[in-house]
Structures are given as C-alpha cells and as structure tokens.
C-alpha cells in the first residue's frame, strides 16, 4: 500500500488539516479534496471511491470526513484498517470532532499521523504504542531537576546561617574592642603602624595615617574575613595573638608579610570531595481490593571521591528504620569487605592500605527484593468506583504516604475513563486535567512528604462498567531511600577523622499499577 496523504476535511471538501506522505503540492491536495465530496455516491454506505488517478478511503466524523488518498494499486483492506486507526487516534486526542478542536490539536495529530504512516507505508504500531511515543517523559530528568533545586535551597540556607554567624561575631568583637578602649592601642605604641598592614593584606583602599584609634567595627571586620570563612581550619598564630590582645585588630609589619591573601582564595566546596549517591527502582502491582500482588525493588550505592587524600575512607550506615526479612538481599563490590546487614553496617575496602578510585564513580553496594511484603510500598492507592441509578459512576480515589522517610515529587495518578465521557470533579487536593491522548484523568500533586501525607479526589462520570477505571497508573520522582540505606558518617582509615560528605538519595518507578 502507498498512502499519498491523510486529511480531515469538511463536507464541502475544505481541508482542516492534511499530511502529505509523498511529494505533492498543496494545490494538488486542495484540488483532490475539493473534488472528493462530488464523487461520493448518494444513499450508499461505501467507504471508498476511485478516480482515474487515485482512490479515496474515507470515514465520517460527525460533520467532517477523515480521508486517506492512496494510489489505485493499494490494498483496500489494509487501507481501511489504517483509516480506522487514524479515526481512533483522532477520537482519543480530541474531545469532539469539530473544526475548532481539530485545529487546536493539529500539531499533536500530525505527529501521530507521522507515527502511523512513514513515506507512504504503514508502520506496525497500534493505538497504545502511538500514545507511548507521543508522551515520552524522562524520570531521570525530573530527579536531576529536584536534586538541583534542593541543593540550591540548601546553599541559600547555608549562606543565611553564615551571614547570621558573621553578624553575631562582629557584634561580639565590637563589644570586646570597646571594653579594651585606648589602652590596647598604646600597648604597641600607637595606632599608625598597627593598622596600615591590614589594608594591604585585605585589599582595602589605603587611607591617610591617623593618630587616633580607628572605630572597632572597621578594625575587626577584615581580620575575621581572612580566617573566619575557613570551616574547620585551625587558628593561626596571628589569630591566637589577636584573641590574647582582647580582640583589637593590631598587626605589626612582620605579621602581614604572607603573599597570598587568605580571603581572596576561596577553598574548594566541601560538598564535592566525597559524594555518595543511592538510586532505587521499584515496580509493583497493587490489588484494587487491597493487598500487594507483586513487587520488585533494585538499588545501588555509588561512591565518588575527588580528593586523593580522602581515598582511604570507610562509610558507616544508619540503622534501618525497620527490620527487613531475609528476602532483601545485599551484595558488595568484590574489593569491599563483607557487608553485614544487621550488625555494624560498614562499607570499607578489604585491604585498608588501598584507596577508592579518584574521580570515578564506583558501585560499592547493591540490593534487591522480590516478594509481597507491604512494608516496602512507599505509597498506597485506594480507588473505589460506585455505580448509581442515574447511569453514572461515582469514583473516589485517595493516596497515603506509607514511608515517612521519603518525599515524592510531581506525583501523577492516571485514571482511565470510559470512551466519550467527561468527568465532573468535586473539590479536591492537587490539580487535575484530562489527557486527550489517552483519555485518562491525570491527578497531579507537586509534593507528598511527611507533612503532606495524604490526598483525595472524587468525580462523577457517565458509565456502567467499574472495570473501565482500571488499571490506575502512578508516576513520581522520589527522594529518599525505601530500605533505609542512609549514611551516618564517613571516616578516614589512617587517623579516624570525620570527613565531610554529600549524599543524594533518589528512586524511580517503572510500573506502579492498581489493577
């Protein structure tokens, strides 16, 4: 078969949308569609009509026609089957078959047409496959966006905390300087020689020498900027001397010699030296009557070390929030020592003289589970359709977060609807919309966590079959860990010092169904 074009036109032959699969001009298509209504025989139920050059295979859509223009050698049975698939795609993507709705969804319709026919030949796809191709969502991208937003929020909170700490220390220094008075200034013979080096060291514009002691706020602030921003660093001899002098920032010429200003050289971010990332993937099927039918869980922990001096470390995990059965299996990297699930929960190399690879992620631990233990289910869904005497169905659906240690972002609960129906939705939590491509009601909640654990939705729709509302599909991007694999601390093997680390924990779902 060779499909030359697929079009939706009015009964007068005016094109609403048209997609050419072979090299044909718009004038040619307009002429073929304009002559098409005149060729339709009256009082007949034929679905095809021919001319000397082409064949029209058509179907009525309310006040419009959907038409396939093919060559005369094309297989008429395959053409009719292709036409029916085009008609089902249009019915699923558009609420009604009128010109305004067709024009509104023209871009999506043309994309679907291209998935059905390519270069004039039918592709081996069905309606479900066309829907899947057009949706194309990435859970990995959502997770990365959520992690980036969280890191940005944490950085802002850290800046606020440091700014508050700086302000409190500055006020304390002012009080100490005011209490010492001019006696501290005369201790080293005046304030002229003592304050000149400070302006050189911290690149503050030089000012004329003064015989009077400067204000405490200007004298102490530069000294704190030089050393106070280094988290965890030891005090220098200069800082110890300044504290012994009662808080006044008096430095001699010899004390200001260092060539590189400490405040102008930012230290590397402490959150990048040791990074631990855990990822999980969960697939499950819940029964509409309650209970878990099947569940599969896979996860791994990856360690990334960017500082050579921190390659020899050991990772201590927090105790699990609940006792899991032996069905939850763990497996460590061959070079990592035996991982004990219910004892020390330590991750370290077998040979402590060796170190982890630098700037190369390493999967140090993996775990998996397959069974029907409901303690692994992060989110429970209850969908309850009820038939009424008016020929409609009332549907109540609710969710509840079962694991308070995880957070779910962009939760979407998709409920199928009977063909041709439109729901009437009662007041609810979250937002909803009708997905025209799948004719599902998509209920969206931006965040589900320990503070917002549950939500409900109620709607009424025409229908007489409760099975039409299943299976319910659930998608989300999760932060946290469903089996409690969380890091307590990271220590250096050589001296036992605690190492600052960052941890990212996320999980996704492949199939989360209520059947």
CSV table of N, CA and C in Angstrom, one decimal, residues 25 36 140 150-151 153 187 197 217 264 290 315 323 365 386 453 475 480:
chain,number,residue,atom,x,y,z
A,25,UNK,N,2.2,18.8,-4.0
A,25,UNK,CA,2.0,20.3,-3.7
A,25,UNK,C,0.7,20.5,-3.0
A,36,UNK,N,-13.4,15.6,-4.0
A,36,UNK,CA,-13.8,14.4,-3.2
A,36,UNK,C,-15.3,14.3,-2.9
A,140,UNK,N,14.5,10.4,34.9
A,140,UNK,CA,15.9,10.9,35.3
A,140,UNK,C,16.0,12.4,35.3
A,150,UNK,N,17.0,21.3,45.3
A,150,UNK,CA,17.3,21.0,46.8
A,150,UNK,C,18.7,21.6,47.1
A,151,UNK,N,19.6,21.3,46.3
A,151,UNK,CA,21.0,21.8,46.5
A,151,UNK,C,21.0,23.3,46.6
A,153,UNK,N,18.5,25.3,47.4
A,153,UNK,CA,17.9,25.7,48.6
A,153,UNK,C,18.8,25.5,49.8
A,187,UNK,N,49.5,50.0,73.8
A,187,UNK,CA,50.3,48.8,74.1
A,187,UNK,C,51.5,48.6,73.2
A,197,UNK,N,49.2,47.7,57.8
A,197,UNK,CA,49.3,46.3,57.1
A,197,UNK,C,48.0,45.7,56.9
A,217,UNK,N,34.6,48.6,64.6
A,217,UNK,CA,34.0,47.8,63.5
A,217,UNK,C,34.9,47.7,62.3
A,264,UNK,N,41.0,36.1,49.6
A,264,UNK,CA,40.8,36.2,48.2
A,264,UNK,C,40.9,34.9,47.5
A,290,UNK,N,-7.3,-4.3,47.7
A,290,UNK,CA,-6.4,-4.2,48.8
A,290,UNK,C,-5.4,-5.3,48.8
A,315,UNK,N,32.7,3.9,55.3
A,315,UNK,CA,31.4,4.5,55.3
A,315,UNK,C,30.6,3.7,56.4
A,323,UNK,N,13.0,-3.6,60.6
A,323,UNK,CA,13.7,-4.9,60.4
A,323,UNK,C,13.1,-5.6,59.2
A,365,UNK,N,27.8,-1.0,46.7
A,365,UNK,CA,26.8,-1.9,47.3
A,365,UNK,C,25.5,-1.9,46.4
A,386,UNK,N,-18.3,3.5,42.2
A,386,UNK,CA,-19.6,3.0,42.6
A,386,UNK,C,-20.6,3.4,41.6
A,453,UNK,N,0.9,14.0,53.7
A,453,UNK,CA,1.0,12.5,53.5
A,453,UNK,C,-0.2,12.0,52.7
A,475,UNK,N,2.9,7.6,38.6
A,475,UNK,CA,4.3,8.0,38.3
A,475,UNK,C,4.7,9.1,39.3
A,480,UNK,N,14.9,10.1,48.7
A,480,UNK,CA,15.0,9.3,49.9
A,480,UNK,C,15.3,7.9,49.6
